[in-house]
PDB file of C-alpha atoms in Angstrom:
ATOM      1  CA  MET A 237      -0.925  -4.269  -2.185  1.00  0.00           C
ATOM      2  CA  SER A 238       0.783  -5.579   0.877  1.00  0.00           C
ATOM      3  CA  ALA A 239       3.740  -7.924   0.740  1.00  0.00           C
ATOM      4  CA  ARG A 240       1.582 -10.461   2.550  1.00  0.00           C
ATOM      5  CA  ASP A 241      -1.241 -10.242   0.032  1.00  0.00           C
ATOM      6  CA  GLN A 242       0.390  -9.991  -3.393  1.00  0.00           C
ATOM      7  CA  ASN A 243      -2.585 -11.615  -5.114  1.00  0.00           C
ATOM      8  CA  PRO A 244      -5.186  -8.934  -5.842  1.00  0.00           C
ATOM      9  CA  ASP A 245      -8.000 -11.390  -6.691  1.00  0.00           C
ATOM     10  CA  SER A 246      -9.971 -10.858  -3.470  1.00  0.00           C
ATOM     11  CA  GLN A 247      -9.717  -7.085  -3.903  1.00  0.00           C
ATOM     12  CA  ARG A 248     -10.813  -7.353  -7.551  1.00  0.00           C
ATOM     13  CA  ASP A 249     -13.752  -9.541  -6.508  1.00  0.00           C
ATOM     14  CA  ALA A 250     -14.859  -7.037  -3.844  1.00  0.00           C
ATOM     15  CA  LEU A 251     -14.580  -4.108  -6.264  1.00  0.00           C
ATOM     16  CA  THR A 252     -16.462  -5.979  -8.990  1.00  0.00           C
ATOM     17  CA  GLU A 253     -19.193  -6.909  -6.503  1.00  0.00           C
ATOM     18  CA  ALA A 254     -19.411  -3.229  -5.511  1.00  0.00           C
ATOM     19  CA  GLY A 255     -20.180  -2.409  -9.145  1.00  0.00           C
ATOM     20  CA  CYS A 256     -16.926  -0.730 -10.143  1.00  0.00           C
ATOM     21  CA  ASP A 257     -16.702  -0.062 -13.887  1.00  0.00           C
ATOM     22  CA  ARG A 258     -12.925   0.033 -14.013  1.00  0.00           C
ATOM     23  CA  ILE A 259     -10.373  -1.503 -11.625  1.00  0.00           C
ATOM     24  CA  PHE A 260      -6.781  -0.286 -11.257  1.00  0.00           C
ATOM     25  CA  VAL A 261      -4.169  -2.404  -9.423  1.00  0.00           C
ATOM     26  CA  ASP A 262      -0.628  -1.350  -8.537  1.00  0.00           C
ATOM     27  CA  LYS A 263       1.662  -4.357  -8.343  1.00  0.00           C
ATOM     28  CA  ALA A 264       4.310  -2.820  -6.090  1.00  0.00           C
ATOM     29  CA  SER A 265       4.184  -2.086  -2.398  1.00  0.00           C
ATOM     30  CA  GLY A 266       2.053   0.874  -1.372  1.00  0.00           C
ATOM     31  CA  LYS A 267       4.948   2.293   0.592  1.00  0.00           C
ATOM     32  CA  ILE A 268       6.631   3.534  -2.555  1.00  0.00           C
ATOM     33  CA  ASP A 269       5.829   7.017  -3.832  1.00  0.00           C
ATOM     34  CA  ARG A 270       5.395   6.016  -7.469  1.00  0.00           C
ATOM     35  CA  ARG A 271       2.059   4.290  -7.950  1.00  0.00           C
ATOM     36  CA  PRO A 272       1.182   4.531 -11.641  1.00  0.00           C
ATOM     37  CA  GLU A 273      -2.162   2.741 -11.418  1.00  0.00           C
ATOM     38  CA  LEU A 274      -3.329   5.022  -8.597  1.00  0.00           C
ATOM     39  CA  ASP A 275      -2.358   7.958 -10.814  1.00  0.00           C
ATOM     40  CA  ASN A 276      -4.272   6.385 -13.732  1.00  0.00           C
ATOM     41  CA  ALA A 277      -7.328   5.875 -11.535  1.00  0.00           C
ATOM     42  CA  LEU A 278      -7.208   9.505 -10.401  1.00  0.00           C
ATOM     43  CA  ASP A 279      -6.930  10.624 -14.033  1.00  0.00           C
ATOM     44  CA  TYR A 280      -9.950   8.461 -14.897  1.00  0.00           C
ATOM     45  CA  VAL A 281     -12.438   9.770 -12.301  1.00  0.00           C
ATOM     46  CA  ARG A 282     -14.766  12.651 -13.131  1.00  0.00           C
ATOM     47  CA  PRO A 283     -16.973  14.920 -10.989  1.00  0.00           C
ATOM     48  CA  GLY A 284     -19.858  12.901  -9.572  1.00  0.00           C
ATOM     49  CA  ASP A 285     -17.872   9.619  -9.640  1.00  0.00           C
ATOM     50  CA  THR A 286     -17.045   7.601  -6.550  1.00  0.00           C
ATOM     51  CA  PHE A 287     -13.481   6.400  -6.000  1.00  0.00           C
ATOM     52  CA  VAL A 288     -13.766   2.958  -4.394  1.00  0.00           C
ATOM     53  CA  VAL A 289     -11.049   1.108  -2.449  1.00  0.00           C
ATOM     54  CA  THR A 290     -11.316  -2.076  -0.431  1.00  0.00           C
ATOM     55  CA  ARG A 291      -9.437  -0.687   2.607  1.00  0.00           C
ATOM     56  CA  LEU A 292      -7.918   2.669   3.549  1.00  0.00           C
ATOM     57  CA  SER A 293      -4.475   1.062   3.570  1.00  0.00           C
ATOM     58  CA  ARG A 294      -4.903   0.238  -0.143  1.00  0.00           C
ATOM     59  CA  ALA A 295      -5.171   3.916  -1.045  1.00  0.00           C
ATOM     60  CA  ALA A 296      -2.300   5.395   0.997  1.00  0.00           C
ATOM     61  CA  ARG A 297       0.510   4.507   3.349  1.00  0.00           C
ATOM     62  CA  SER A 298       0.507   7.608   5.504  1.00  0.00           C
ATOM     63  CA  LEU A 299      -2.115   9.816   7.058  1.00  0.00           C
ATOM     64  CA  ARG A 300      -0.714  12.808   5.179  1.00  0.00           C
ATOM     65  CA  HIS A 301      -1.053  11.029   1.818  1.00  0.00           C
ATOM     66  CA  LEU A 302      -4.526   9.821   2.748  1.00  0.00           C
ATOM     67  CA  LEU A 303      -5.690  13.309   3.687  1.00  0.00           C
ATOM     68  CA  ASP A 304      -4.145  14.745   0.511  1.00  0.00           C
ATOM     69  CA  LEU A 305      -5.928  12.096  -1.565  1.00  0.00           C
ATOM     70  CA  ALA A 306      -9.254  12.829   0.133  1.00  0.00           C
ATOM     71  CA  ALA A 307      -8.799  16.579  -0.381  1.00  0.00           C
ATOM     72  CA  GLN A 308      -7.935  16.062  -4.040  1.00  0.00           C
ATOM     73  CA  LEU A 309     -11.042  13.898  -4.541  1.00  0.00           C
ATOM     74  CA  ARG A 310     -13.243  16.408  -2.680  1.00  0.00           C
ATOM     75  CA  GLU A 311     -11.914  19.308  -4.806  1.00  0.00           C
ATOM     76  CA  ARG A 312     -12.746  17.323  -7.924  1.00  0.00           C
ATOM     77  CA  GLU A 313     -16.225  16.504  -6.550  1.00  0.00           C
ATOM     78  CA  VAL A 314     -15.431  12.792  -6.382  1.00  0.00           C
ATOM     79  CA  GLY A 315     -16.675  10.700  -3.464  1.00  0.00           C
ATOM     80  CA  LEU A 316     -14.583   8.121  -1.629  1.00  0.00           C
ATOM     81  CA  LEU A 317     -16.039   4.755  -0.642  1.00  0.00           C
ATOM     82  CA  VAL A 318     -13.998   2.363   1.502  1.00  0.00           C
ATOM     83  CA  LEU A 319     -15.647  -1.049   1.403  1.00  0.00           C
ATOM     84  CA  LYS A 320     -14.118  -2.872   4.411  1.00  0.00           C
ATOM     85  CA  GLN A 321     -14.550   0.045   6.818  1.00  0.00           C
ATOM     86  CA  GLY A 322     -17.914   1.129   5.405  1.00  0.00           C
ATOM     87  CA  ILE A 323     -16.750   4.704   4.874  1.00  0.00           C
ATOM     88  CA  ASP A 324     -18.585   6.958   2.435  1.00  0.00           C
ATOM     89  CA  THR A 325     -17.206  10.506   2.350  1.00  0.00           C
ATOM     90  CA  SER A 326     -20.321  11.816   0.660  1.00  0.00           C
ATOM     91  CA  THR A 327     -21.892  11.977   4.168  1.00  0.00           C
ATOM     92  CA  PRO A 328     -20.743  14.010   7.210  1.00  0.00           C
ATOM     93  CA  GLY A 329     -20.547  10.828   9.316  1.00  0.00           C
ATOM     94  CA  GLY A 330     -18.510   9.121   6.614  1.00  0.00           C
ATOM     95  CA  ARG A 331     -16.043  12.019   6.525  1.00  0.00           C
ATOM     96  CA  LEU A 332     -15.621  11.843  10.322  1.00  0.00           C
ATOM     97  CA  GLN A 333     -15.158   8.090  10.171  1.00  0.00           C
ATOM     98  CA  PHE A 334     -12.618   8.498   7.354  1.00  0.00           C
ATOM     99  CA  HIS A 335     -10.448  10.854   9.423  1.00  0.00           C
ATOM    100  CA  MET A 336     -10.670   8.686  12.532  1.00  0.00           C
ATOM    101  CA  PHE A 337      -9.794   5.455  10.718  1.00  0.00           C
ATOM    102  CA  GLY A 338      -6.986   7.180   8.823  1.00  0.00           C
ATOM    103  CA  ALA A 339      -5.442   8.324  12.106  1.00  0.00           C
ATOM    104  CA  PHE A 340      -5.848   4.860  13.663  1.00  0.00           C
ATOM    105  CA  ASP A 341      -4.322   3.254  10.577  1.00  0.00           C
ATOM    106  CA  GLU A 342      -1.238   5.467  10.764  1.00  0.00           C
ATOM    107  CA  PHE A 343      -0.952   4.875  14.522  1.00  0.00           C
ATOM    108  CA  LEU A 344      -1.037   1.091  14.042  1.00  0.00           C
ATOM    109  CA  ARG A 345       1.486   1.259  11.212  1.00  0.00           C
ATOM    110  CA  GLY A 346       3.796   3.249  13.517  1.00  0.00           C
ATOM    111  CA  LEU A 347       3.453   0.626  16.242  1.00  0.00           C
ATOM    112  CA  ILE A 348       4.324  -2.139  13.783  1.00  0.00           C
ATOM    113  CA  VAL A 349       7.419  -0.276  12.561  1.00  0.00           C
ATOM    114  CA  GLU A 350       8.475   0.469  16.139  1.00  0.00           C
ATOM    115  CA  GLY A 351       8.061  -3.193  17.137  1.00  0.00           C
ATOM    116  CA  THR A 352       9.945  -4.420  14.093  1.00  0.00           C
ATOM    117  CA  LEU A 353      12.863  -2.066  14.731  1.00  0.00           C
ATOM    118  CA  ALA A 354      12.997  -3.094  18.399  1.00  0.00           C
ATOM    119  CA  GLY A 355      13.000  -6.775  17.413  1.00  0.00           C
ATOM    120  CA  LEU A 356      15.812  -6.251  14.895  1.00  0.00           C
ATOM    121  CA  ALA A 357      17.880  -4.312  17.454  1.00  0.00           C
ATOM    122  CA  SER A 358      17.335  -7.075  20.013  1.00  0.00           C
ATOM    123  CA  ALA A 359      18.397  -9.736  17.517  1.00  0.00           C
ATOM    124  CA  ARG A 360      21.530  -7.749  16.570  1.00  0.00           C
ATOM    125  CA  ALA A 361      22.416  -7.371  20.275  1.00  0.00           C
ATOM    126  CA  ARG A 362      22.376 -11.169  20.481  1.00  0.00           C
ATOM    127  CA  GLY A 363      24.675 -11.457  17.457  1.00  0.00           C
ATOM    128  CA  ARG A 364      22.059 -12.441  14.916  1.00  0.00           C
ATOM    129  CA  VAL A 365      21.897 -10.719  11.582  1.00  0.00           C
ATOM    130  CA  GLY A 366      19.089 -10.928   9.093  1.00  0.00           C
ATOM    131  CA  GLY A 367      19.154 -11.797   5.462  1.00  0.00           C
ATOM    132  CA  ARG A 368      19.689 -14.928   3.504  1.00  0.00           C
ATOM    133  CA  PRO A 369      22.653 -17.149   4.264  1.00  0.00           C
ATOM    134  CA  ALA A 370      25.535 -16.793   1.819  1.00  0.00           C
ATOM    135  CA  ALA A 371      25.066 -18.968  -1.260  1.00  0.00           C
ATOM    136  CA  LEU A 372      28.816 -19.532  -1.509  1.00  0.00           C
ATOM    137  CA  HIS A 373      31.423 -19.760   1.203  1.00  0.00           C
ATOM    138  CA  ALA A 374      34.929 -18.370   0.674  1.00  0.00           C
ATOM    139  CA  HIS A 375      36.215 -21.507  -1.090  1.00  0.00           C
ATOM    140  CA  GLY A 376      33.251 -21.612  -3.501  1.00  0.00           C
ATOM    141  CA  ALA A 377      33.646 -17.907  -4.290  1.00  0.00           C
ATOM    142  CA  GLU A 378      37.351 -18.391  -5.053  1.00  0.00           C
ATOM    143  CA  MET A 379      36.521 -21.281  -7.393  1.00  0.00           C
ATOM    144  CA  ALA A 380      33.867 -19.212  -9.188  1.00  0.00           C
ATOM    145  CA  ARG A 381      36.305 -16.308  -9.613  1.00  0.00           C
ATOM    146  CA  ALA A 382      38.994 -18.607 -10.974  1.00  0.00           C
ATOM    147  CA  LEU A 383      36.568 -20.149 -13.474  1.00  0.00           C
ATOM    148  CA  TYR A 384      35.321 -16.724 -14.523  1.00  0.00           C
ATOM    149  CA  GLU A 385      38.838 -15.397 -15.104  1.00  0.00           C
ATOM    150  CA  ARG A 386      39.834 -18.273 -17.423  1.00  0.00           C
TER     151      ARG A 386
END
């Protein structure tokens, strides 16, 4: 799930409409390595099954991980169907499309990271720092410490 789209309802709806028997949803960001529901889904599939995701970015956060996932599914004789991009790796054209979209996805992600880092550096150069404003100023912090130490 993306930080922007923490509610998985639309993804669940699309997967249900596609006829999925079982739906697995990780609640944390896809950037993290540990994705227990993805692992559960991979444990669940059997040869001849089709692993369905709504978008390539839902399955992996890097091209390397995406290619590893596709190879693992192929070795286990499990197809991959990506609903939004219309990719079906059970066909030669679908496999080509999968690799092309995976590369584009990683390229776009790199551009976003690069732009974000440039924006943060520009803001820092102008004296702005990110983050929430302090909840307590020095006087409030001193009062809290004094009350705590009583």
